[in-house]
Structures are given as C-alpha cells and as structure tokens.
Amino acid sequence: MPYLSRIRINPLRAESHKLLASPRAMHGAVQGGLPGHPDEERTLWRLDSDDPHRPRLFVLTTSKPDWTHLVEQAGWPGADGEHFAIRDYSPLLRRLVPGSAFAFRLTANPVQNTNRPDKLTDRQAERVKAGDRRSFRLGHRTASAQLGWFLARTSRWGFEVPAAPHLDDTHDEQGEPPREVRITSRNRRSFGKGSALPKDVRVVMQAVTFEGRLRVTDPALLTERLLSGIGPSKAYGCGLLTLAPLPEGA
C-alpha cells in the first residue's frame, strides 16, 4: 500500500540547514523513516520551498513510515499543530479515469542522451580516450529546453497538458498553443556522492519544478509514473509527481 507523507521543516534548526542544503543528506533522513532495510524499497521525495520560512517535505513510500526522527531533528518537536501527515495514496489512484483533470506539481531533472557533447569535461574526455562509446547524459540548461523535455513526454506518462484558454490566440514557433504548465523554480545542484568515493566524483543536476494542470489519458501509465517517479535523480529529490483537486470552476 503506498503512502504519501508531508513533513514540516523548521529552517532555523542546525540539522535543517544540513538537510536543506544537501540532497544526499535529505535522502539519508528520508530512508531513516522506513521500518525495513533502506534497500528494500525505493522512495520518492520532494522538498517544496515556496515559503522559505516553512518548507515542506513530501515523501512517497510503499510501507508506512515514521517521521518522529525528522521532527525531533529538523522540526518543531514541542510546538502545537500537525508535525507530519501520512495518507493512504490508494484513494487518489482509484480516482484516475480517462478525462479526469488535476492540478499537478513535479520536480524533475530534465536530461538528454547524446554522443557528441558540445564541451567535454575532463572525465568525459577520459572516457572517449579510453574508447568508451556509450552516450553521455546531459542536463537541459535553458527553461525552454526543460519545458520542451516535459511536454514531449506527457503522453508516455499517461496524461496531457491542456492548452491555456487565456492564451488561445498565441502559438509557439511550431504552431502549438501554450499549455497550462509553467516552471516555478530552476536550481543547479552539485554535490559529492559520498566519502567512500574520490572527491572529484560529483552529482550535477538541474532540479526543475513544473506546475500546472493535466488531464488523464491512460490511468495505468499515470499510476506507474506516480508510484515509480519521472526522470533521473530520484534519490536526490526529483521525480515525485503529485496531484491535487482543481479549484472550483477551473
């Protein structure tokens, strides 16, 4: 049974500074909330910092977690209010039928695979010199390329993004109308993979948050994406797609 959790983070706590600054540290804290061995299940998580004074952590798990340690380390353990909420995800999945519409949010790492990077890093140059013919995974750097990556893949994820009705008189360079999606944040992140690896081995990623409206086209495909995530860097806060009811009249 899948569970979706929401945890309040106190940004003024010392431990919070570490977690908010390091996707690797946050991944470790998330794994610490699972009752089983960390390798037994894959989790998805996303940090929403719309309000920097009250960031919220969302986590999707297949077993029921316990976030007491996060509240004690990085929350308000002695304060009033709901420190974390855990909800059964199954009722939402049952609501996915063709044509149903939802508001959505996704933080993803848009990438492309290419055999000819414009500029090789030292490590990539070493691979080429050694005769490695595998393609390179490169992140999309511009907002237009990142948005294009998202819109080109929605059909394989089981949904479509409707055209924006208030902009139905405008079209892009390909003659397509603007869609009901926008990028709300773009952050380049670079951090080491772990103390056991050389210091020059780093994770470099573009964490891009998309928000908008979607319409379900294939419930089975969308369910798969909701549960297994979208794109790479899932351990580091990317891939979690969440849905919410649309406002009345939308």
PDB file of C-alpha atoms in Angstrom:
ATOM      1  CA  MET A   1       0.000   0.000   0.000  1.00  0.00           C
ATOM      2  CA  PRO A   2       1.533   3.378  -0.988  1.00  0.00           C
ATOM      3  CA  TYR A   3       1.639   6.269   1.461  1.00  0.00           C
ATOM      4  CA  LEU A   4       2.186   9.963   0.795  1.00  0.00           C
ATOM      5  CA  SER A   5       3.652  11.951   3.682  1.00  0.00           C
ATOM      6  CA  ARG A   6       4.013  15.669   4.311  1.00  0.00           C
ATOM      7  CA  ILE A   7       6.551  16.837   6.909  1.00  0.00           C
ATOM      8  CA  ARG A   8       7.060  20.380   8.173  1.00  0.00           C
ATOM      9  CA  ILE A   9      10.703  21.528   8.296  1.00  0.00           C
ATOM     10  CA  ASN A  10      11.961  24.257  10.646  1.00  0.00           C
ATOM     11  CA  PRO A  11      14.576  26.122   8.548  1.00  0.00           C
ATOM     12  CA  LEU A  12      16.211  27.676  11.637  1.00  0.00           C
ATOM     13  CA  ARG A  13      17.363  24.380  13.169  1.00  0.00           C
ATOM     14  CA  ALA A  14      21.032  23.446  12.719  1.00  0.00           C
ATOM     15  CA  GLU A  15      20.159  19.999  11.350  1.00  0.00           C
ATOM     16  CA  SER A  16      17.695  21.601   8.947  1.00  0.00           C
ATOM     17  CA  HIS A  17      20.471  23.677   7.394  1.00  0.00           C
ATOM     18  CA  LYS A  18      22.306  20.470   6.521  1.00  0.00           C
ATOM     19  CA  LEU A  19      19.237  18.746   5.124  1.00  0.00           C
ATOM     20  CA  LEU A  20      18.044  21.725   3.095  1.00  0.00           C
ATOM     21  CA  ALA A  21      21.492  22.238   1.570  1.00  0.00           C
ATOM     22  CA  SER A  22      22.306  18.616   0.723  1.00  0.00           C
ATOM     23  CA  PRO A  23      20.059  16.298  -1.312  1.00  0.00           C
ATOM     24  CA  ARG A  24      22.292  13.420  -0.235  1.00  0.00           C
ATOM     25  CA  ALA A  25      21.729  14.218   3.457  1.00  0.00           C
ATOM     26  CA  MET A  26      17.976  14.599   2.913  1.00  0.00           C
ATOM     27  CA  HIS A  27      17.885  11.238   1.133  1.00  0.00           C
ATOM     28  CA  GLY A  28      19.505   9.644   4.185  1.00  0.00           C
ATOM     29  CA  ALA A  29      16.969  11.273   6.511  1.00  0.00           C
ATOM     30  CA  VAL A  30      14.095  10.037   4.341  1.00  0.00           C
ATOM     31  CA  GLN A  31      15.441   6.492   4.314  1.00  0.00           C
ATOM     32  CA  GLY A  32      15.697   6.660   8.102  1.00  0.00           C
ATOM     33  CA  GLY A  33      11.910   6.893   8.352  1.00  0.00           C
ATOM     34  CA  LEU A  34      11.330   3.442   6.848  1.00  0.00           C
ATOM     35  CA  PRO A  35      10.783   0.437   9.116  1.00  0.00           C
ATOM     36  CA  GLY A  36      12.569  -2.011   6.828  1.00  0.00           C
ATOM     37  CA  HIS A  37      16.046  -2.035   5.340  1.00  0.00           C
ATOM     38  CA  PRO A  38      16.647   1.035   3.112  1.00  0.00           C
ATOM     39  CA  ASP A  39      17.427  -1.189   0.117  1.00  0.00           C
ATOM     40  CA  GLU A  40      14.086  -2.980   0.326  1.00  0.00           C
ATOM     41  CA  GLU A  41      12.046  -0.180  -1.214  1.00  0.00           C
ATOM     42  CA  ARG A  42      12.557   2.882  -3.351  1.00  0.00           C
ATOM     43  CA  THR A  43      11.190   6.150  -2.052  1.00  0.00           C
ATOM     44  CA  LEU A  44      10.354   9.352  -3.881  1.00  0.00           C
ATOM     45  CA  TRP A  45      10.650  12.718  -2.191  1.00  0.00           C
ATOM     46  CA  ARG A  46      10.396  16.410  -2.993  1.00  0.00           C
ATOM     47  CA  LEU A  47      11.224  19.498  -0.999  1.00  0.00           C
ATOM     48  CA  ASP A  48       8.791  22.379  -1.578  1.00  0.00           C
ATOM     49  CA  SER A  49      10.285  25.704  -0.550  1.00  0.00           C
ATOM     50  CA  ASP A  50       7.696  28.116  -1.937  1.00  0.00           C
ATOM     51  CA  ASP A  51       7.704  29.673   1.510  1.00  0.00           C
ATOM     52  CA  PRO A  52      11.361  29.601   2.669  1.00  0.00           C
ATOM     53  CA  HIS A  53      10.188  30.132   6.249  1.00  0.00           C
ATOM     54  CA  ARG A  54       8.021  26.989   6.148  1.00  0.00           C
ATOM     55  CA  PRO A  55       9.475  24.420   3.718  1.00  0.00           C
ATOM     56  CA  ARG A  56       7.604  21.144   3.390  1.00  0.00           C
ATOM     57  CA  LEU A  57       8.951  17.711   2.569  1.00  0.00           C
ATOM     58  CA  PHE A  58       6.756  15.285   0.599  1.00  0.00           C
ATOM     59  CA  VAL A  59       7.644  11.588   0.566  1.00  0.00           C
ATOM     60  CA  LEU A  60       6.043   8.633  -1.213  1.00  0.00           C
ATOM     61  CA  THR A  61       6.698   5.193   0.311  1.00  0.00           C
ATOM     62  CA  THR A  62       5.322   1.684  -0.131  1.00  0.00           C
ATOM     63  CA  SER A  63       5.411   0.940   3.612  1.00  0.00           C
ATOM     64  CA  LYS A  64       4.035   3.130   6.382  1.00  0.00           C
ATOM     65  CA  PRO A  65       6.864   5.362   7.676  1.00  0.00           C
ATOM     66  CA  ASP A  66       7.557   7.143  10.957  1.00  0.00           C
ATOM     67  CA  TRP A  67       8.923  10.695  10.784  1.00  0.00           C
ATOM     68  CA  THR A  68       9.476  11.245  14.501  1.00  0.00           C
ATOM     69  CA  HIS A  69      13.226  11.498  13.995  1.00  0.00           C
ATOM     70  CA  LEU A  70      12.810  14.257  11.415  1.00  0.00           C
ATOM     71  CA  VAL A  71      10.504  16.231  13.694  1.00  0.00           C
ATOM     72  CA  GLU A  72      12.991  15.922  16.550  1.00  0.00           C
ATOM     73  CA  GLN A  73      15.979  16.886  14.423  1.00  0.00           C
ATOM     74  CA  ALA A  74      14.558  19.412  11.988  1.00  0.00           C
ATOM     75  CA  GLY A  75      11.013  20.334  13.015  1.00  0.00           C
ATOM     76  CA  TRP A  76       9.152  21.848  15.960  1.00  0.00           C
ATOM     77  CA  PRO A  77       9.008  18.869  18.372  1.00  0.00           C
ATOM     78  CA  GLY A  78       7.454  20.822  21.246  1.00  0.00           C
ATOM     79  CA  ALA A  79       5.070  23.016  19.267  1.00  0.00           C
ATOM     80  CA  ASP A  80       1.357  22.708  18.591  1.00  0.00           C
ATOM     81  CA  GLY A  81      -0.002  21.570  15.262  1.00  0.00           C
ATOM     82  CA  GLU A  82       0.414  18.638  12.921  1.00  0.00           C
ATOM     83  CA  HIS A  83       4.137  17.930  12.555  1.00  0.00           C
ATOM     84  CA  PHE A  84       3.650  15.391   9.789  1.00  0.00           C
ATOM     85  CA  ALA A  85       0.763  13.776   7.956  1.00  0.00           C
ATOM     86  CA  ILE A  86       0.675  10.322   6.377  1.00  0.00           C
ATOM     87  CA  ARG A  87      -2.105   9.489   3.943  1.00  0.00           C
ATOM     88  CA  ASP A  88      -3.062   6.299   2.118  1.00  0.00           C
ATOM     89  CA  TYR A  89      -2.409   7.009  -1.570  1.00  0.00           C
ATOM     90  CA  SER A  90      -4.806   4.372  -2.895  1.00  0.00           C
ATOM     91  CA  PRO A  91      -7.985   6.538  -2.920  1.00  0.00           C
ATOM     92  CA  LEU A  92      -6.291   9.036  -5.246  1.00  0.00           C
ATOM     93  CA  LEU A  93      -5.154   6.289  -7.602  1.00  0.00           C
ATOM     94  CA  ARG A  94      -8.719   4.995  -7.833  1.00  0.00           C
ATOM     95  CA  ARG A  95      -9.856   8.443  -8.987  1.00  0.00           C
ATOM     96  CA  LEU A  96      -7.666   8.305 -12.088  1.00  0.00           C
ATOM     97  CA  VAL A  97     -10.034   7.801 -15.013  1.00  0.00           C
ATOM     98  CA  PRO A  98      -9.693   8.990 -18.616  1.00  0.00           C
ATOM     99  CA  GLY A  99     -10.624  12.648 -18.877  1.00  0.00           C
ATOM    100  CA  SER A 100     -10.292  13.497 -15.188  1.00  0.00           C
ATOM    101  CA  ALA A 101      -8.318  16.677 -14.506  1.00  0.00           C
ATOM    102  CA  PHE A 102      -5.986  17.657 -11.666  1.00  0.00           C
ATOM    103  CA  ALA A 103      -3.562  20.336 -10.660  1.00  0.00           C
ATOM    104  CA  PHE A 104      -0.040  18.926 -10.551  1.00  0.00           C
ATOM    105  CA  ARG A 105       3.467  19.625  -9.324  1.00  0.00           C
ATOM    106  CA  LEU A 106       6.632  17.843 -10.375  1.00  0.00           C
ATOM    107  CA  THR A 107      10.287  18.443  -9.616  1.00  0.00           C
ATOM    108  CA  ALA A 108      12.383  16.641 -12.217  1.00  0.00           C
ATOM    109  CA  ASN A 109      15.860  16.557 -13.714  1.00  0.00           C
ATOM    110  CA  PRO A 110      15.386  17.066 -17.488  1.00  0.00           C
ATOM    111  CA  VAL A 111      18.176  15.316 -19.376  1.00  0.00           C
ATOM    112  CA  GLN A 112      19.142  14.218 -22.858  1.00  0.00           C
ATOM    113  CA  ASN A 113      21.421  11.454 -24.102  1.00  0.00           C
ATOM    114  CA  THR A 114      23.978  12.426 -26.741  1.00  0.00           C
ATOM    115  CA  ASN A 115      27.137  11.006 -28.275  1.00  0.00           C
ATOM    116  CA  ARG A 116      28.507  14.456 -29.061  1.00  0.00           C
ATOM    117  CA  PRO A 117      28.549  16.862 -26.123  1.00  0.00           C
ATOM    118  CA  ASP A 118      29.352  20.464 -27.048  1.00  0.00           C
ATOM    119  CA  LYS A 119      32.064  20.557 -24.419  1.00  0.00           C
ATOM    120  CA  LEU A 120      33.643  17.533 -22.773  1.00  0.00           C
ATOM    121  CA  THR A 121      34.504  17.537 -19.090  1.00  0.00           C
ATOM    122  CA  ASP A 122      37.835  16.032 -18.066  1.00  0.00           C
ATOM    123  CA  ARG A 123      36.119  12.813 -17.001  1.00  0.00           C
ATOM    124  CA  GLN A 124      34.150  12.622 -20.260  1.00  0.00           C
ATOM    125  CA  ALA A 125      37.332  13.205 -22.243  1.00  0.00           C
ATOM    126  CA  GLU A 126      38.950  10.306 -20.389  1.00  0.00           C
ATOM    127  CA  ARG A 127      36.024   8.076 -21.345  1.00  0.00           C
ATOM    128  CA  VAL A 128      36.349   8.986 -25.023  1.00  0.00           C
ATOM    129  CA  LYS A 129      40.109   8.472 -24.959  1.00  0.00           C
ATOM    130  CA  ALA A 130      39.598   5.029 -23.414  1.00  0.00           C
ATOM    131  CA  GLY A 131      37.286   4.069 -26.293  1.00  0.00           C
ATOM    132  CA  ASP A 132      34.025   4.206 -24.321  1.00  0.00           C
ATOM    133  CA  ARG A 133      31.261   4.557 -26.922  1.00  0.00           C
ATOM    134  CA  ARG A 134      28.344   4.943 -24.511  1.00  0.00           C
ATOM    135  CA  SER A 135      26.266   8.096 -24.850  1.00  0.00           C
ATOM    136  CA  PHE A 136      26.533  10.910 -22.330  1.00  0.00           C
ATOM    137  CA  ARG A 137      23.627  12.027 -20.177  1.00  0.00           C
ATOM    138  CA  LEU A 138      23.489  15.816 -20.140  1.00  0.00           C
ATOM    139  CA  GLY A 139      21.064  18.110 -18.385  1.00  0.00           C
ATOM    140  CA  HIS A 140      18.948  20.605 -20.305  1.00  0.00           C
ATOM    141  CA  ARG A 141      20.086  24.049 -19.220  1.00  0.00           C
ATOM    142  CA  THR A 142      17.547  26.520 -20.624  1.00  0.00           C
ATOM    143  CA  ALA A 143      13.958  26.918 -19.451  1.00  0.00           C
ATOM    144  CA  SER A 144      12.628  26.413 -22.993  1.00  0.00           C
ATOM    145  CA  ALA A 145      14.546  23.148 -23.408  1.00  0.00           C
ATOM    146  CA  GLN A 146      13.412  21.943 -19.987  1.00  0.00           C
ATOM    147  CA  LEU A 147       9.792  22.740 -20.774  1.00  0.00           C
ATOM    148  CA  GLY A 148      10.123  21.054 -24.159  1.00  0.00           C
ATOM    149  CA  TRP A 149      11.513  17.934 -22.462  1.00  0.00           C
ATOM    150  CA  PHE A 150       8.446  17.817 -20.203  1.00  0.00           C
ATOM    151  CA  LEU A 151       5.797  18.393 -22.868  1.00  0.00           C
ATOM    152  CA  ALA A 152       7.355  15.881 -25.277  1.00  0.00           C
ATOM    153  CA  ARG A 153       6.912  13.076 -22.736  1.00  0.00           C
ATOM    154  CA  THR A 154       3.477  13.595 -21.174  1.00  0.00           C
ATOM    155  CA  SER A 155       1.741  11.103 -23.481  1.00  0.00           C
ATOM    156  CA  ARG A 156       4.069   8.292 -22.372  1.00  0.00           C
ATOM    157  CA  TRP A 157       3.351   9.258 -18.763  1.00  0.00           C
ATOM    158  CA  GLY A 158      -0.409   8.843 -19.192  1.00  0.00           C
ATOM    159  CA  PHE A 159      -1.623  12.429 -19.314  1.00  0.00           C
ATOM    160  CA  GLU A 160      -1.827  15.561 -21.435  1.00  0.00           C
ATOM    161  CA  VAL A 161      -1.484  19.227 -20.550  1.00  0.00           C
ATOM    162  CA  PRO A 162      -4.403  21.232 -21.976  1.00  0.00           C
ATOM    163  CA  ALA A 163      -3.915  24.399 -23.957  1.00  0.00           C
ATOM    164  CA  ALA A 164      -4.101  27.571 -21.893  1.00  0.00           C
ATOM    165  CA  PRO A 165      -7.531  29.079 -22.702  1.00  0.00           C
ATOM    166  CA  HIS A 166      -6.470  32.634 -21.878  1.00  0.00           C
ATOM    167  CA  LEU A 167      -3.675  32.367 -24.456  1.00  0.00           C
ATOM    168  CA  ASP A 168      -5.543  30.564 -27.226  1.00  0.00           C
ATOM    169  CA  ASP A 169      -4.721  33.286 -29.756  1.00  0.00           C
ATOM    170  CA  THR A 170      -0.960  32.787 -29.458  1.00  0.00           C
ATOM    171  CA  HIS A 171       1.265  29.969 -30.715  1.00  0.00           C
ATOM    172  CA  ASP A 172       4.885  28.932 -30.418  1.00  0.00           C
ATOM    173  CA  GLU A 173       7.400  28.510 -33.245  1.00  0.00           C
ATOM    174  CA  GLN A 174       5.961  25.092 -34.102  1.00  0.00           C
ATOM    175  CA  GLY A 175       2.426  26.473 -34.270  1.00  0.00           C
ATOM    176  CA  GLU A 176       1.386  24.884 -30.988  1.00  0.00           C
ATOM    177  CA  PRO A 177      -0.709  26.836 -28.454  1.00  0.00           C
ATOM    178  CA  PRO A 178       0.783  27.460 -24.990  1.00  0.00           C
ATOM    179  CA  ARG A 179      -0.014  24.786 -22.443  1.00  0.00           C
ATOM    180  CA  GLU A 180      -1.245  25.047 -18.874  1.00  0.00           C
ATOM    181  CA  VAL A 181       2.166  24.455 -17.330  1.00  0.00           C
ATOM    182  CA  ARG A 182       4.857  26.750 -16.002  1.00  0.00           C
ATOM    183  CA  ILE A 183       8.293  26.405 -14.480  1.00  0.00           C
ATOM    184  CA  THR A 184       8.292  27.806 -10.952  1.00  0.00           C
ATOM    185  CA  SER A 185      11.903  27.098  -9.974  1.00  0.00           C
ATOM    186  CA  ARG A 186      15.188  26.035 -11.567  1.00  0.00           C
ATOM    187  CA  ASN A 187      18.167  25.046  -9.408  1.00  0.00           C
ATOM    188  CA  ARG A 188      21.524  23.639 -10.439  1.00  0.00           C
ATOM    189  CA  ARG A 189      22.852  21.327  -7.746  1.00  0.00           C
ATOM    190  CA  SER A 190      26.326  19.866  -7.416  1.00  0.00           C
ATOM    191  CA  PHE A 191      27.467  17.660  -4.536  1.00  0.00           C
ATOM    192  CA  GLY A 192      29.708  14.707  -3.758  1.00  0.00           C
ATOM    193  CA  LYS A 193      28.344  11.183  -3.989  1.00  0.00           C
ATOM    194  CA  GLY A 194      29.871  10.015  -0.715  1.00  0.00           C
ATOM    195  CA  SER A 195      33.019   9.895   1.379  1.00  0.00           C
ATOM    196  CA  ALA A 196      33.955   6.453   0.026  1.00  0.00           C
ATOM    197  CA  LEU A 197      34.396   7.870  -3.489  1.00  0.00           C
ATOM    198  CA  PRO A 198      37.040  10.274  -4.843  1.00  0.00           C
ATOM    199  CA  LYS A 199      36.314  13.938  -4.184  1.00  0.00           C
ATOM    200  CA  ASP A 200      36.082  14.712  -7.901  1.00  0.00           C
ATOM    201  CA  VAL A 201      33.136  12.296  -8.342  1.00  0.00           C
ATOM    202  CA  ARG A 202      30.156  14.585  -8.081  1.00  0.00           C
ATOM    203  CA  VAL A 203      26.465  14.592  -8.879  1.00  0.00           C
ATOM    204  CA  VAL A 204      25.476  17.525 -11.086  1.00  0.00           C
ATOM    205  CA  MET A 205      21.785  18.001 -11.767  1.00  0.00           C
ATOM    206  CA  GLN A 206      19.161  20.547 -12.737  1.00  0.00           C
ATOM    207  CA  ALA A 207      16.178  20.405 -10.381  1.00  0.00           C
ATOM    208  CA  VAL A 208      13.257  21.992 -12.249  1.00  0.00           C
ATOM    209  CA  THR A 209       9.783  22.356 -10.760  1.00  0.00           C
ATOM    210  CA  PHE A 210       6.799  22.256 -13.115  1.00  0.00           C
ATOM    211  CA  GLU A 211       3.280  23.232 -12.074  1.00  0.00           C
ATOM    212  CA  GLY A 212       0.039  23.311 -13.979  1.00  0.00           C
ATOM    213  CA  ARG A 213      -2.999  21.323 -14.978  1.00  0.00           C
ATOM    214  CA  LEU A 214      -3.194  17.852 -16.511  1.00  0.00           C
ATOM    215  CA  ARG A 215      -5.869  15.620 -17.987  1.00  0.00           C
ATOM    216  CA  VAL A 216      -5.628  11.845 -17.562  1.00  0.00           C
ATOM    217  CA  THR A 217      -5.349   9.876 -20.816  1.00  0.00           C
ATOM    218  CA  ASP A 218      -4.100   6.489 -19.555  1.00  0.00           C
ATOM    219  CA  PRO A 219      -4.734   5.729 -15.859  1.00  0.00           C
ATOM    220  CA  ALA A 220      -2.400   2.714 -15.835  1.00  0.00           C
ATOM    221  CA  LEU A 221       0.543   4.671 -17.242  1.00  0.00           C
ATOM    222  CA  LEU A 222      -0.070   7.606 -14.928  1.00  0.00           C
ATOM    223  CA  THR A 223      -0.347   5.324 -11.904  1.00  0.00           C
ATOM    224  CA  GLU A 224       3.008   3.805 -12.826  1.00  0.00           C
ATOM    225  CA  ARG A 225       4.622   7.247 -13.048  1.00  0.00           C
ATOM    226  CA  LEU A 226       3.075   8.393  -9.777  1.00  0.00           C
ATOM    227  CA  LEU A 227       4.463   5.371  -7.956  1.00  0.00           C
ATOM    228  CA  SER A 228       7.839   4.952  -9.653  1.00  0.00           C
ATOM    229  CA  GLY A 229       8.691   8.567 -10.481  1.00  0.00           C
ATOM    230  CA  ILE A 230       9.708  10.574 -13.524  1.00  0.00           C
ATOM    231  CA  GLY A 231      13.200  11.046 -14.880  1.00  0.00           C
ATOM    232  CA  PRO A 232      16.600  10.508 -13.210  1.00  0.00           C
ATOM    233  CA  SER A 233      17.998  11.630  -9.823  1.00  0.00           C
ATOM    234  CA  LYS A 234      15.094  10.167  -7.856  1.00  0.00           C
ATOM    235  CA  ALA A 235      17.269   9.612  -4.778  1.00  0.00           C
ATOM    236  CA  TYR A 236      18.056  13.321  -4.716  1.00  0.00           C
ATOM    237  CA  GLY A 237      14.594  14.873  -4.657  1.00  0.00           C
ATOM    238  CA  CYS A 238      13.492  14.543  -8.284  1.00  0.00           C
ATOM    239  CA  GLY A 239      10.730  12.510  -9.878  1.00  0.00           C
ATOM    240  CA  LEU A 240       7.809  12.880  -7.460  1.00  0.00           C
ATOM    241  CA  LEU A 241       4.647  13.935  -9.299  1.00  0.00           C
ATOM    242  CA  THR A 242       1.788  14.956  -7.010  1.00  0.00           C
ATOM    243  CA  LEU A 243      -1.816  15.727  -7.897  1.00  0.00           C
ATOM    244  CA  ALA A 244      -4.395  17.958  -6.237  1.00  0.00           C
ATOM    245  CA  PRO A 245      -8.059  18.796  -6.918  1.00  0.00           C
ATOM    246  CA  LEU A 246      -8.609  21.751  -9.201  1.00  0.00           C
ATOM    247  CA  PRO A 247     -10.251  24.848  -7.706  1.00  0.00           C
ATOM    248  CA  GLU A 248     -13.992  25.005  -8.251  1.00  0.00           C
ATOM    249  CA  GLY A 249     -14.827  26.454 -11.640  1.00  0.00           C
ATOM    250  CA  ALA A 250     -11.339  25.757 -13.057  1.00  0.00           C
TER     251      ALA A 250
END
